[in-house]
Amino acid sequence: MKLDILTKNDNRVVQNSIISQIRDLINFKNLEPGDKLPSERMLSEKFEVSRNNIREAIQKLEFYGLLKSIPQSGTFIANIGGVALNGMVDDILRLEDPDFKSLVETRILLELKTARLAALRRSEDDLIQLEEALNAYKEKVLNSEDAVEEDLLFHLAIAKAAGNSTLNTLMLMITPEIITNFEAYHVCDKSQARAGIIEHENIFEAIKEQDPKKAKEMMKVHFSVLYQYCYSKK
Amino acid sequence: MKLDILTKNDNRVVQNSIISQIRDLINFKNLEPGDKLPSERMLSEKFEVSRNNIREAIQKLEFYGLLKSIPQSGTFIANIGGVALNGMVDDILRLEDPDFKSLVETRILLELKTARLAALRRSEDDLIQLEEALNAYKEKVLNSEDAVEEDLLFHLAIAKAAGNSTLNTLMLMITPEIITNFEAYHVCDKSQARAGIIEHENIFEAIKEQDPKKAKEMMKVHFSVLYQYCYSKK
DNA sequence: CCAATTAAACTGGTTTACCAATATTATAAA
DNA sequence: TTTATAATATTGGTAAACCAGTTTAATTGG
């Protein structure tokens, strides 16, 4: 039997199973915020999985702020009540691989915001870095070379100039997935690369002029192709 | 000497150091996309750190799409050129703990979007779950009980109804950090809890009526206090 | 009977040893 | 010389052993 396909998602399946079991345990034992979870060893024995699996599941719940591990002491339930905890665990379990449309839609949202904020907040140093990124992009395109990277770096430079560390992080998180999917879906159109130069220049000028409205609008134009793709196709 | 404060960030410091060393290695050896990185054992010896540290650093770079580990084979550089790789590594290294202002600003952005999308896309089932969350919130507030969790769950229900898995994930990621910071900063005002009911109801009605503009507007009103805090204070 | 002290057990974190799959080299047959 | 095969070395992943604190239980002195 060809079960190879399944093995790839095995880890996730196991982890989700453990997370839901931990949730059930908290509910069944009526554990409250601040209470201590059974030790990793006990859990691994109880759930019949490796301690590594338990640790990974706990780390994931810790990432979302539901648990807190303290060395040589134990793992504790964060200061969050049962209702919210159950709701968030359900959400975490329901997290699936993002579809391309979601990714694009979210990226456009983030980029419009970063463009606006960059126009409002960019420092002189930001401007220099933006111009460098822009020139690197232009040079590649004019030489008819592949400029995907330079394009990406320009957008990340905008995110940096926006002066919002959270937005910057989120951009960084979804960008690689965008790229891989982008190539897979063949949405990118090389013939539009030269049009891309003008669009990039317009965005840069708007940020330079500190015109947030124009920056957002120019970014919108830049994403119009993707935008249509995102909202037309089903 | 009191170095206790440092030990907390030791891991991150070590990891960032390893990441930058990997970057330098790739640059120095002129490694290209698809090339194989030295084995984890060699790297741990070369950088004089544990193999665990190396693995964590690699996993982080893998998360951002820069590397790809293949079991029993090796770790390979993703299909991304040197320029972009260096730029993204710099960004990753520069990632700091998000400040509260960034968090709030980003949350507002995401919530305005999810409210709009929820109004456009909510299913009948979404509506039921939204109403349940709303009622749970109202009940708590009318009993003068703490309703932070129910508030949170209502907002997460909106995110779910927005039908965008990426947005949903991002919301889930920043929410816990918001909560902890929220309590720490004492921004929340209990006296406004009853006003919150009306605001929540308005948002719900807008989503029910499938009025995206109103939904966004009502959400904006709901965040007005936070909004002012975010944009007034420095 | 109680408080203080000590010893044992237990904790999350870390290092080490091991595994199965892969990649490389050595060998041999043609 | 070339190709097919077998033996060896190397790989990322994983399970087990170990560690330094912490927590609990036992012991002891009053």
Coordinates of N, CA, C and O (backbone and C1' of nucleotides) in Angstrom, one line a residue, chain B residues 11 36 41 50-53 56 71-73 76, chain C residues 13-24:
Chain B
N11 N 19.4 32.1 24.4 CA 19.0 31.2 23.3 C 18.9 32.0 22.0 O 19.5 31.6 21.0
K36 N 23.9 21.9 -1.2 CA 23.7 21.3 0.1 C 24.6 22.0 1.1 O 25.7 22.3 0.9
R41 N 26.1 17.9 12.0 CA 27.3 17.6 12.9 C 28.5 18.5 12.6 O 29.2 19.0 13.5
S50 N 26.0 23.2 20.2 CA 25.4 21.9 20.2 C 24.6 21.7 18.9 O 24.3 22.6 18.2
R51 N 24.4 20.4 18.6 CA 23.7 20.1 17.4 C 22.3 20.6 17.5 O 21.6 21.0 16.5
N52 N 21.7 20.6 18.7 CA 20.4 21.1 18.9 C 20.3 22.6 18.5 O 19.3 22.9 17.8
N53 N 21.3 23.4 18.8 CA 21.2 24.8 18.5 C 21.2 24.9 16.9 O 20.5 25.7 16.4
E56 N 17.8 24.0 15.6 CA 16.8 25.0 15.8 C 17.0 26.2 14.8 O 16.0 26.7 14.3
P71 N 15.3 14.4 5.1 CA 15.8 13.3 6.0 C 16.8 12.4 5.3 O 16.7 12.1 4.1
Q72 N 17.8 12.0 6.0 CA 18.8 11.1 5.6 C 19.5 11.6 4.3 O 20.1 10.8 3.6
S73 N 19.4 12.9 4.0 CA 20.0 13.4 2.8 C 20.9 14.7 3.1 O 22.0 14.7 2.8
F76 N 19.2 21.7 2.3 CA 19.5 22.4 1.0 C 19.0 23.8 1.0 O 18.1 24.2 1.7
Chain C
dG13 P 11.4 23.4 29.0 O5' 12.9 22.9 29.2 C5' 13.8 23.8 29.8 C4' 15.2 23.3 29.7 C3' 15.8 23.2 28.3 O3' 17.1 23.8 28.3 C1' 16.0 21.1 29.3
dT14 P 17.8 24.1 26.9 O5' 18.9 22.9 26.8 C5' 19.8 22.7 27.9 C4' 20.6 21.4 27.7 C3' 21.2 21.2 26.3 O3' 22.6 21.2 26.5 C1' 20.1 19.2 27.1
dT15 P 23.5 21.2 25.2 O5' 24.2 19.8 25.2 C5' 24.7 19.3 26.5 C4' 24.7 17.8 26.4 C3' 25.5 17.1 25.3 O3' 26.5 16.3 25.8 C1' 23.4 16.1 25.6
dT16 P 27.7 15.8 24.8 O5' 27.1 14.3 24.6 C5' 26.9 13.4 25.7 C4' 26.2 12.2 25.3 C3' 26.8 11.4 24.1 O3' 27.2 10.2 24.5 C1' 24.4 11.6 23.9
dA17 P 27.9 9.1 23.6 O5' 26.7 8.2 23.1 C5' 25.9 7.6 24.1 C4' 24.8 6.8 23.4 C3' 25.3 5.9 22.2 O3' 24.6 4.6 22.3 C1' 23.7 7.3 21.4
dC18 P 25.0 3.4 21.3 O5' 23.8 3.4 20.3 C5' 22.5 3.3 20.9 C4' 21.4 3.6 19.8 C3' 21.6 2.8 18.5 O3' 20.4 2.0 18.4 C1' 21.2 5.1 18.1
dC19 P 20.3 0.9 17.2 O5' 19.4 1.6 16.1 C5' 18.1 2.1 16.5 C4' 17.5 2.8 15.3 C3' 17.7 2.1 14.0 O3' 16.4 1.7 13.5 C1' 18.3 4.4 13.7
dA20 P 16.3 0.5 12.5 O5' 15.6 1.0 11.2 C5' 14.6 2.1 11.3 C4' 14.8 3.1 10.2 C3' 14.9 2.4 8.8 O3' 14.2 3.2 7.9 C1' 16.8 3.8 9.1
dA21 P 13.8 2.6 6.4 O5' 14.3 3.7 5.4 C5' 13.9 5.0 5.6 C4' 14.9 6.0 5.0 C3' 15.2 5.7 3.5 O3' 15.1 6.9 2.8 C1' 17.2 5.9 4.7
dT22 P 15.2 6.9 1.2 O5' 16.6 7.5 0.9 C5' 16.9 8.8 1.4 C4' 18.4 9.0 1.4 C3' 19.0 9.0 0.0 O3' 19.4 10.3 -0.3 C1' 20.4 7.9 1.6
dA23 P 19.9 10.8 -1.8 O5' 21.5 10.7 -1.7 C5' 22.1 11.4 -0.7 C4' 23.6 11.1 -0.6 C3' 24.3 11.1 -2.0 O3' 25.5 11.8 -1.8 C1' 24.7 9.0 -0.8
dT24 P 26.5 12.1 -3.1 O5' 27.7 11.1 -2.8 C5' 28.3 11.1 -1.5 C4' 29.2 9.9 -1.3 C3' 30.2 9.7 -2.5 O3' 31.5 9.8 -1.9 C1' 29.2 7.7 -1.8

